[in-house]
Amino acid sequence: MTKFTRALLGATALSFAVTPALADKLTIATVNNGDMIRMQKLTEDFTQKTGHTVEWVTLEENVLRQRVTQDIATKGGQFDIMTIGMYETPIWGKQNWLVPLNDLPASYDIDDILPAMRGGLSVEGTLYAAPFYGESSMIMYRTDLMEKAGLEMPDAPTWEFVADAARKMTDKDNEVYGICLRGKAGWGENMAFLTATSNAFGARWFDEEWKPQFDSPEWKETLTFYIDLLNEAGPPGASNNGFNENLSLFQQGKCGMWIDATVAASFVTNPNDSTVADKVGFALAPDTGLGKRGNWLWAWALAIPAGTQKEAAAKQFIEWATSKEYIELVASKEGWANVPPGARTSLYENANYKDIPFAKMTLESILSADPNNPTVKPVPYIGVQFAAIPEFAGIATQVGQEFSAALAGQQTAEQALEKAQALATEEMEAAGY
């Protein structure tokens, strides 16, 4: 390879150089989690390569969703790049509210993005947001408590096995509970978990005519199973527990099993934060033998709102932040356990990453989730733990409150499902489905 060829390849790998007169200032809205805060600290690398500068608007998750939704719906033009997820992307892409990302350079290697992530962030094969990191859900469990119960966790367990193990691992006198699951109301809290779980039980949100299905036997089985299991083997006050509360309980040694986001694996195995860091195993989310597992699929992704005056610079930023080179940059500064997971195939082929104890199960969980075919029976929507329609967030927030109340013992599962069916039907009819 000649010096000239090497220089050319170096320039095209991140094909960026910009003269100061042409440099732009990008405004980016993002969520206040660790991976995004780390990205902000590394932005100087992007500025050095391109001349473009970045102004960050960093918000709590619920506030971020509200701000970016309002801005894009009203064409407010506040942001050049938005951090959004798999729920918003297909809806906004169909509305032509986002700039298609179908012209990223060959060096970006769009085919390296995990198929599940590309699928959930695309409309009819066109990518509308690039995944910064991706996640599914899986079982994190205490290997010592499983052994004490005389059981061995399969890599791909059934819900029947999990329920049996949870009851055997429970020791309420010593504040050890066999299973911790989300109970806190919210479309991204208990409903993310319950919607994914319902897929494994053969349930669905809507039939092919968009009629709500909470009056089906499959939903009754899902909700009754969940409530009974948490009442018998879960911690007290489970209806108040979301991701953060269950993370804390697990790190304190109070959960035998926890089924939640794969990104939590690095937290529960970190000896600085977790009292059980050296006693954690991983398994796929459970199934019931119907061909679907109860694991969700999500990505925090970067997208460009249509109408920005800085589209070219915004694409350069997305290319930088979601590239293989960015992963290498994080690894060089923070170590391989802290790189953004779940977005690229090459990460899971990297010899340095293969030693991370949760890498293999995270990848298998992501690959087993299919947003285009999430349920046993056919459905008209895309999404595993949500239905990618504008009305979903509002309906699921209300349904989540009814299900949380049932878990708290304020009403029966049947009453909660009856209310869910009525309110979902009313909302869908009002929306014209």
Short mmCIF file of C-alpha atoms in Angstrom, two decimals, residues 139-143 145-170 178-179 201 225 229 233 256-259 281-289 293:
data_model
loop_
_atom_site.label_atom_id
_atom_site.label_comp_id
_atom_site.label_asym_id
_atom_site.label_seq_id
_atom_site.Cartn_x
_atom_site.Cartn_y
_atom_site.Cartn_z
CA ILE A 139 -32.39 -12.88 33.31
CA MET A 140 -29.69 -11.87 35.77
CA TYR A 141 -29.54 -14.39 38.60
CA ARG A 142 -27.59 -15.31 41.73
CA THR A 143 -25.57 -18.42 40.96
CA LEU A 145 -28.82 -19.05 45.46
CA MET A 146 -29.67 -21.15 42.42
CA GLU A 147 -27.19 -23.79 43.59
CA LYS A 148 -28.55 -23.63 47.15
CA ALA A 149 -32.04 -24.29 45.74
CA GLY A 150 -30.68 -27.43 44.06
CA LEU A 151 -31.34 -26.07 40.55
CA GLU A 152 -29.33 -25.27 37.45
CA MET A 153 -30.41 -22.37 35.25
CA PRO A 154 -30.74 -23.36 31.58
CA ASP A 155 -29.49 -20.87 28.97
CA ALA A 156 -33.06 -20.67 27.63
CA PRO A 157 -35.49 -21.32 30.53
CA THR A 158 -39.27 -21.49 30.56
CA TRP A 159 -41.47 -19.29 32.73
CA GLU A 160 -42.48 -22.46 34.60
CA PHE A 161 -38.85 -23.10 35.59
CA VAL A 162 -38.32 -19.43 36.57
CA ALA A 163 -41.45 -19.38 38.75
CA ASP A 164 -40.45 -22.63 40.48
CA ALA A 165 -36.90 -21.37 41.07
CA ALA A 166 -38.17 -18.02 42.38
CA ARG A 167 -40.32 -19.69 45.01
CA LYS A 168 -37.47 -22.01 46.07
CA MET A 169 -34.94 -19.16 46.32
CA THR A 170 -37.22 -16.95 48.45
CA GLY A 178 -36.70 -15.05 44.48
CA ILE A 179 -37.58 -12.58 41.77
CA PHE A 201 -47.82 -16.07 26.68
CA PHE A 225 -49.20 -15.26 36.53
CA LEU A 229 -45.45 -14.74 41.23
CA ALA A 233 -41.68 -14.59 45.60
CA GLY A 256 -32.52 -14.20 43.43
CA MET A 257 -33.41 -13.27 39.85
CA TRP A 258 -34.05 -10.03 38.02
CA ILE A 259 -35.40 -9.82 34.46
CA GLY A 281 -25.16 -15.53 35.93
CA PHE A 282 -27.14 -14.69 32.79
CA ALA A 283 -29.87 -16.44 30.78
CA LEU A 284 -32.33 -15.59 28.03
CA ALA A 285 -35.71 -14.15 29.04
CA PRO A 286 -38.23 -16.98 29.59
CA ASP A 287 -40.75 -18.47 27.17
CA THR A 288 -43.81 -20.72 27.51
CA GLY A 289 -43.05 -23.01 24.57
CA ARG A 293 -39.44 -15.13 24.46
#
